[in-house]
Amino acid sequence: MVFDVKGATGKVGYHVGYTAKFRQSGTGDQIPVKGGAILEIVVNAPSYNPSNPAQKTYAGKPGKTLPGVDVTGYKTFRDTKFGSSIEGQTQVGLGVRTKLPFRVQQSGDKLIVDVAHTR
């Protein structure tokens, strides 16, 4: 899964890890995510214009599938859900078929979450 962090000129902060339940930042509401395991991904970049928070830069809605992302036919990915974008951080839940190794790397203004297909 690739996050396009437009305008990033240095390292993009992030946190990625498995969670038993995906909970929306700010409210704590549980968001169901399909799959055998859930990767919670938090990217230190808002999905809104910081100068004008009402202006969205990504149309994600809490608890809904990520707009423009279709995981149909993927061997490992099962589901995607938008959590929130609050205080400059954007949260996403990625459902995978089982708990698998992953790595995170940055290439330019892209943050790449690479999940293995097997253990």
Coordinates of N, CA, C and O in Angstrom, one line a residue:
M1 N 0.9 -1.2 0.0 CA 0.0 0.0 0.0 C 0.9 1.2 0.0 O 1.9 1.3 0.8
V2 N 0.6 2.2 -0.9 CA 1.4 3.4 -1.0 C 0.6 4.6 -0.6 O -0.5 4.8 -1.1
F3 N 1.2 5.4 0.2 CA 0.6 6.7 0.6 C 1.4 7.8 -0.1 O 2.6 7.9 0.1
D4 N 0.7 8.6 -0.8 CA 1.3 9.7 -1.6 C 1.2 10.9 -0.7 O 0.2 11.5 -0.5
V5 N 2.4 11.3 -0.1 CA 2.4 12.5 0.8 C 2.9 13.7 0.0 O 4.1 13.9 0.1
K6 N 2.0 14.3 -0.7 CA 2.4 15.4 -1.5 C 3.2 16.5 -0.8 O 2.8 16.9 0.3
G7 N 4.3 17.0 -1.3 CA 5.0 18.1 -0.7 C 6.0 17.6 0.4 O 6.8 18.4 0.9
A8 N 6.1 16.3 0.7 CA 7.1 15.8 1.6 C 8.5 16.0 1.1 O 8.8 15.6 0.0
T9 N 9.3 16.7 1.9 CA 10.7 16.9 1.4 C 11.7 16.2 2.3 O 12.8 16.0 1.9
G10 N 11.3 15.7 3.4 CA 12.2 14.9 4.3 C 11.5 13.7 4.7 O 10.5 13.2 4.1
K11 N 12.0 13.1 5.8 CA 11.4 11.8 6.3 C 9.9 12.1 6.7 O 9.6 13.1 7.4
V12 N 9.1 11.2 6.4 CA 7.7 11.2 6.8 C 7.5 10.3 8.0 O 7.9 9.2 8.0
G13 N 7.0 10.9 9.1 CA 6.8 10.1 10.3 C 5.6 9.2 10.1 O 4.6 9.4 9.4
Y14 N 5.7 8.0 10.8 CA 4.6 7.0 10.7 C 4.7 6.1 11.9 O 5.7 6.0 12.6
H15 N 3.6 5.3 12.1 CA 3.6 4.2 13.0 C 2.7 3.1 12.3 O 1.6 3.4 11.9
V16 N 3.2 1.9 12.2 CA 2.5 0.8 11.6 C 2.7 -0.4 12.5 O 3.8 -0.7 13.0
G17 N 1.5 -1.0 12.8 CA 1.6 -2.2 13.7 C 0.3 -2.9 13.7 O -0.8 -2.4 13.3
Y18 N 0.3 -4.2 14.1 CA -0.9 -5.0 14.2 C -1.7 -4.6 15.4 O -1.1 -4.3 16.4
T19 N -3.0 -4.7 15.3 CA -3.9 -4.4 16.4 C -5.1 -5.4 16.4 O -5.5 -5.8 15.3
A20 N -5.5 -5.7 17.6 CA -6.7 -6.6 17.7 C -8.0 -6.0 17.2 O -8.8 -6.6 16.6
K21 N -8.1 -4.7 17.5 CA -9.3 -3.9 17.1 C -8.9 -2.6 16.6 O -8.0 -1.9 17.2
F22 N -9.5 -2.2 15.5 CA -9.2 -0.9 14.9 C -10.1 0.2 15.5 O -11.3 0.0 15.3
R23 N -9.6 1.1 16.1 CA -10.4 2.2 16.8 C -10.0 3.5 16.2 O -8.9 3.9 16.1
Q24 N -11.1 4.3 15.9 CA -10.9 5.6 15.4 C -10.2 6.6 16.4 O -10.6 6.7 17.5
S25 N -9.1 7.2 15.9 CA -8.4 8.2 16.8 C -9.4 9.3 17.1 O -10.2 9.8 16.2
G26 N -9.4 9.8 18.3 CA -10.2 10.9 18.7 C -11.5 10.5 19.3 O -11.9 11.1 20.3
T27 N -12.1 9.4 18.8 CA -13.4 9.0 19.4 C -13.3 7.7 20.1 O -14.0 7.4 21.0
G28 N -12.4 6.8 19.6 CA -12.2 5.5 20.2 C -13.2 4.5 19.7 O -13.3 3.3 20.1
D29 N -14.1 4.9 18.7 CA -15.1 4.1 18.1 C -14.4 2.9 17.4 O -13.5 3.2 16.6
Q30 N -14.9 1.7 17.6 CA -14.4 0.6 16.8 C -14.9 0.6 15.4 O -16.0 0.8 15.1
I31 N -13.9 0.3 14.5 CA -14.3 0.3 13.0 C -14.0 -1.2 12.6 O -12.8 -1.6 12.7
P32 N -15.0 -1.9 12.1 CA -14.7 -3.3 11.7 C -13.9 -3.3 10.4 O -14.1 -2.5 9.5
V33 N -12.9 -4.2 10.4 CA -12.0 -4.3 9.2 C -11.9 -5.8 8.9 O -11.6 -6.6 9.8
K34 N -12.3 -6.2 7.7 CA -12.3 -7.7 7.3 C -10.9 -8.2 7.1 O -10.0 -7.4 6.7
G35 N -10.7 -9.4 7.5 CA -9.4 -10.1 7.3 C -9.0 -10.8 8.6 O -9.7 -10.7 9.6
G36 N -8.0 -11.6 8.5 CA -7.5 -12.4 9.7 C -6.6 -11.6 10.6 O -6.4 -12.0 11.7
A37 N -6.2 -10.4 10.2 CA -5.4 -9.5 11.0 C -5.6 -8.1 10.5 O -5.9 -7.9 9.3
I38 N -5.3 -7.1 11.4 CA -5.5 -5.7 11.0 C -4.2 -5.0 11.3 O -3.6 -5.0 12.4
L39 N -3.7 -4.3 10.2 CA -2.6 -3.4 10.3 C -3.1 -2.0 10.5 O -3.9 -1.5 9.7
E40 N -2.7 -1.3 11.6 CA -3.1 0.1 11.8 C -1.9 0.9 11.3 O -0.8 0.7 11.7
I41 N -2.2 1.8 10.4 CA -1.2 2.7 9.8 C -1.6 4.1 10.1 O -2.7 4.6 9.9
V42 N -0.6 4.8 10.8 CA -0.8 6.2 11.1 C 0.4 7.0 10.4 O 1.5 6.7 10.6
V43 N 0.0 7.9 9.5 CA 1.0 8.7 8.7 C 0.9 10.1 9.2 O -0.2 10.7 9.4
N44 N 2.1 10.7 9.5 CA 2.1 12.0 10.0 C 2.0 13.0 8.9 O 2.9 13.7 8.5
A45 N 0.8 13.0 8.3 CA 0.3 13.9 7.3 C -1.2 14.0 7.3 O -1.8 13.0 7.4
P46 N -1.7 15.2 7.3 CA -3.2 15.3 7.3 C -3.8 15.0 6.0 O -3.2 15.1 4.9
S47 N -5.1 14.7 6.0 CA -5.9 14.5 4.7 C -6.7 15.7 4.5 O -7.7 15.7 3.8
Y48 N -6.2 16.8 5.0 CA -6.9 18.1 4.8 C -5.8 19.2 4.7 O -4.7 19.0 5.1
N49 N -6.2 20.4 4.3 CA -5.3 21.5 4.1 C -5.1 22.1 5.5 O -6.1 22.6 6.1
P50 N -3.9 22.1 6.1 CA -3.8 22.6 7.5 C -4.1 24.1 7.6 O -4.6 24.6 8.7
S51 N -4.0 24.9 6.5 CA -4.4 26.3 6.5 C -5.9 26.5 6.5 O -6.4 27.5 6.9
N52 N -6.6 25.5 6.0 CA -8.1 25.5 5.9 C -8.6 24.1 6.1 O -8.8 23.3 5.1
P53 N -8.7 23.6 7.4 CA -9.1 22.3 7.7 C -10.4 21.8 7.0 O -10.6 20.6 6.8
A54 N -11.3 22.7 6.6 CA -12.5 22.3 5.9 C -12.2 21.8 4.5 O -13.0 21.1 3.9
Q55 N -11.0 22.1 3.9 CA -10.6 21.7 2.6 C -9.9 20.4 2.6 O -8.8 20.3 3.1
K56 N -10.6 19.3 2.2 CA -10.0 18.0 2.2 C -9.0 17.8 1.0 O -9.2 18.3 -0.1
T57 N -7.9 17.1 1.3 CA -6.9 16.7 0.3 C -7.1 15.2 -0.1 O -6.6 14.8 -1.1
Y58 N -7.9 14.5 0.8 CA -8.2 13.1 0.5 C -9.6 12.9 1.1 O -9.9 13.3 2.2
A59 N -10.5 12.3 0.3 CA -11.9 12.2 0.6 C -12.3 11.1 1.5 O -13.4 10.6 1.5
G60 N -11.4 10.6 2.4 CA -11.7 9.5 3.3 C -12.7 9.9 4.3 O -12.7 11.0 4.8
K61 N -13.6 9.0 4.6 CA -14.6 9.2 5.7 C -14.5 8.1 6.7 O -14.4 6.9 6.4
P62 N -14.5 8.5 8.0 CA -14.3 7.6 9.1 C -15.2 6.3 9.0 O -16.4 6.5 8.7
G63 N -14.6 5.2 9.1 CA -15.4 3.9 9.0 C -15.7 3.4 7.7 O -16.2 2.3 7.5
K64 N -15.3 4.2 6.6 CA -15.7 3.8 5.2 C -14.4 3.2 4.5 O -13.3 3.6 4.9
T65 N -14.7 2.5 3.5 CA -13.6 2.0 2.6 C -12.8 3.1 2.0 O -13.4 4.2 1.7
L66 N -11.5 3.0 1.9 CA -10.7 4.1 1.3 C -11.1 4.4 -0.1 O -11.2 3.5 -1.0
P67 N -11.5 5.6 -0.4 CA -11.8 6.0 -1.8 C -10.6 5.8 -2.8 O -9.5 6.1 -2.4
G68 N -10.9 5.2 -3.9 CA -9.9 5.0 -4.9 C -9.0 3.8 -4.7 O -8.1 3.6 -5.4
V69 N -9.3 3.0 -3.7 CA -8.5 1.8 -3.3 C -9.4 0.6 -3.4 O -10.4 0.4 -2.7
D70 N -9.0 -0.3 -4.4 CA -9.8 -1.6 -4.5 C -8.8 -2.8 -4.3 O -7.9 -2.9 -5.1
V71 N -9.1 -3.5 -3.3 CA -8.2 -4.7 -3.0 C -8.7 -6.0 -3.5 O -8.1 -7.0 -3.3
T72 N -9.8 -5.9 -4.3 CA -10.3 -7.1 -4.9 C -9.3 -7.9 -5.7 O -8.6 -7.3 -6.5
G73 N -9.1 -9.2 -5.5 CA -8.2 -10.0 -6.3 C -6.8 -10.0 -5.7 O -5.9 -10.7 -6.2
Y74 N -6.5 -9.2 -4.6 CA -5.2 -9.2 -4.0 C -5.0 -10.5 -3.2 O -6.0 -11.0 -2.5
K75 N -3.9 -11.1 -3.1 CA -3.6 -12.3 -2.4 C -3.6 -12.0 -0.9 O -4.1 -12.9 -0.1
T76 N -3.1 -10.9 -0.5 CA -2.8 -10.6 0.9 C -3.8 -9.6 1.5 O -4.4 -9.8 2.6
F77 N -4.1 -8.6 0.8 CA -5.0 -7.5 1.3 C -6.5 -8.0 1.2 O -6.9 -8.6 0.3
R78 N -7.3 -7.7 2.3 CA -8.7 -8.1 2.3 C -9.6 -6.8 2.4 O -10.7 -6.9 2.0
D79 N -9.2 -5.8 3.1 CA -10.1 -4.6 3.3 C -9.3 -3.4 3.7 O -8.1 -3.5 4.1
T80 N -9.8 -2.2 3.4 CA -9.2 -1.0 3.9 C -10.3 -0.1 4.5 O -11.5 -0.1 4.1
K81 N -10.0 0.6 5.6 CA -10.9 1.5 6.2 C -10.2 2.8 6.6 O -9.0 2.7 7.1
F82 N -10.9 3.9 6.4 CA -10.3 5.2 6.9 C -10.7 5.3 8.3 O -11.9 5.1 8.7
G83 N -9.7 5.7 9.2 CA -10.0 5.9 10.6 C -10.3 7.4 10.8 O -11.4 7.7 11.2
S84 N -9.3 8.2 10.7 CA -9.5 9.6 10.9 C -8.3 10.4 10.4 O -7.3 9.8 10.0
S85 N -8.4 11.7 10.4 CA -7.3 12.6 10.1 C -7.5 13.7 11.1 O -8.4 14.5 11.0
I86 N -6.6 13.7 12.2 CA -6.8 14.6 13.3 C -5.4 15.0 13.8 O -4.5 14.2 13.8
E87 N -5.2 16.3 14.1 CA -4.0 16.8 14.6 C -2.8 16.4 13.7 O -1.7 16.1 14.2
G88 N -3.0 16.5 12.4 CA -1.9 16.3 11.5 C -1.5 14.9 11.2 O -0.5 14.6 10.5
Q89 N -2.3 13.9 11.7 CA -2.1 12.5 11.5 C -3.3 11.9 10.8 O -4.4 12.1 11.2
T90 N -3.0 11.0 9.8 CA -4.1 10.3 9.2 C -3.9 8.8 9.5 O -2.8 8.2 9.5
Q91 N -5.1 8.2 9.8 CA -5.1 6.8 10.3 C -5.9 5.9 9.4 O -7.0 6.3 8.9
V92 N -5.3 4.7 9.0 CA -6.0 3.8 8.1 C -5.9 2.4 8.7 O -4.9 2.0 9.3
G93 N -6.9 1.6 8.5 CA -6.9 0.2 8.9 C -6.8 -0.6 7.6 O -7.5 -0.4 6.7
L94 N -5.8 -1.6 7.6 CA -5.6 -2.5 6.4 C -5.8 -3.9 6.9 O -5.1 -4.4 7.7
G95 N -6.9 -4.5 6.4 CA -7.2 -5.9 6.7 C -6.3 -6.8 5.8 O -6.3 -6.6 4.6
V96 N -5.6 -7.7 6.4 CA -4.8 -8.7 5.7 C -5.3 -10.1 6.0 O -5.9 -10.3 7.0
R97 N -4.9 -11.1 5.2 CA -5.5 -12.4 5.4 C -5.0 -13.1 6.7 O -5.7 -13.8 7.3
T98 N -3.8 -12.8 7.1 CA -3.2 -13.3 8.4 C -2.1 -12.4 8.8 O -1.7 -11.5 8.1
K99 N -1.6 -12.5 10.0 CA -0.5 -11.7 10.5 C 0.7 -12.1 9.8 O 1.3 -13.2 10.0
L100 N 1.2 -11.2 9.0 CA 2.4 -11.5 8.1 C 3.4 -10.4 8.4 O 3.1 -9.3 8.8
P101 N 4.7 -10.7 8.1 CA 5.8 -9.7 8.2 C 5.5 -8.5 7.3 O 4.9 -8.7 6.2
F102 N 5.9 -7.3 7.7 CA 5.8 -6.2 6.8 C 7.0 -5.3 7.0 O 7.7 -5.4 8.0
R103 N 7.2 -4.3 6.1 CA 8.2 -3.3 6.3 C 7.6 -2.0 5.7 O 6.7 -2.0 4.9
V104 N 8.2 -0.9 6.2 CA 7.8 0.4 5.7 C 9.0 1.1 5.2 O 10.1 1.1 5.9
Q105 N 8.9 1.7 4.0 CA 10.0 2.5 3.5 C 9.5 3.7 2.8 O 8.3 3.8 2.4
Q106 N 10.3 4.7 2.6 CA 9.9 5.9 2.0 C 10.8 6.1 0.7 O 12.0 5.9 0.7
S107 N 10.1 6.5 -0.4 CA 10.7 6.8 -1.6 C 10.2 8.2 -2.1 O 9.0 8.3 -2.5
G108 N 11.0 9.2 -1.9 CA 10.5 10.6 -2.3 C 9.4 11.0 -1.4 O 9.5 10.9 -0.2
D109 N 8.2 11.3 -2.0 CA 7.1 11.7 -1.2 C 6.1 10.6 -1.1 O 4.9 10.8 -0.8
K110 N 6.5 9.3 -1.2 CA 5.7 8.2 -1.1 C 6.1 7.3 0.1 O 7.3 7.0 0.3
L111 N 5.2 6.9 1.0 CA 5.4 6.0 2.1 C 4.8 4.7 1.7 O 3.6 4.6 1.3
I112 N 5.7 3.6 1.7 CA 5.3 2.3 1.2 C 5.2 1.3 2.3 O 6.2 1.1 3.0
V113 N 4.0 0.7 2.5 CA 3.8 -0.3 3.5 C 3.8 -1.6 2.7 O 2.8 -1.9 1.9
D114 N 4.8 -2.4 2.8 CA 5.0 -3.6 2.0 C 4.7 -4.8 2.9 O 5.5 -5.1 3.9
V115 N 3.7 -5.6 2.6 CA 3.3 -6.8 3.4 C 3.7 -8.0 2.7 O 3.3 -8.2 1.5
A116 N 4.3 -8.9 3.3 CA 4.8 -10.2 2.7 C 3.5 -11.0 2.3 O 2.5 -10.9 2.9
H117 N 3.7 -11.9 1.4 CA 2.6 -12.8 1.0 C 2.7 -14.1 1.8 O 1.6 -14.7 2.0
T118 N 3.8 -14.4 2.3 CA 4.0 -15.6 3.2 C 4.9 -15.3 4.3 O 5.6 -14.2 4.3
R119 N 5.0 -16.2 5.3 CA 5.8 -15.9 6.5 C 7.3 -16.1 6.2 O 7.9 -16.8 5.7

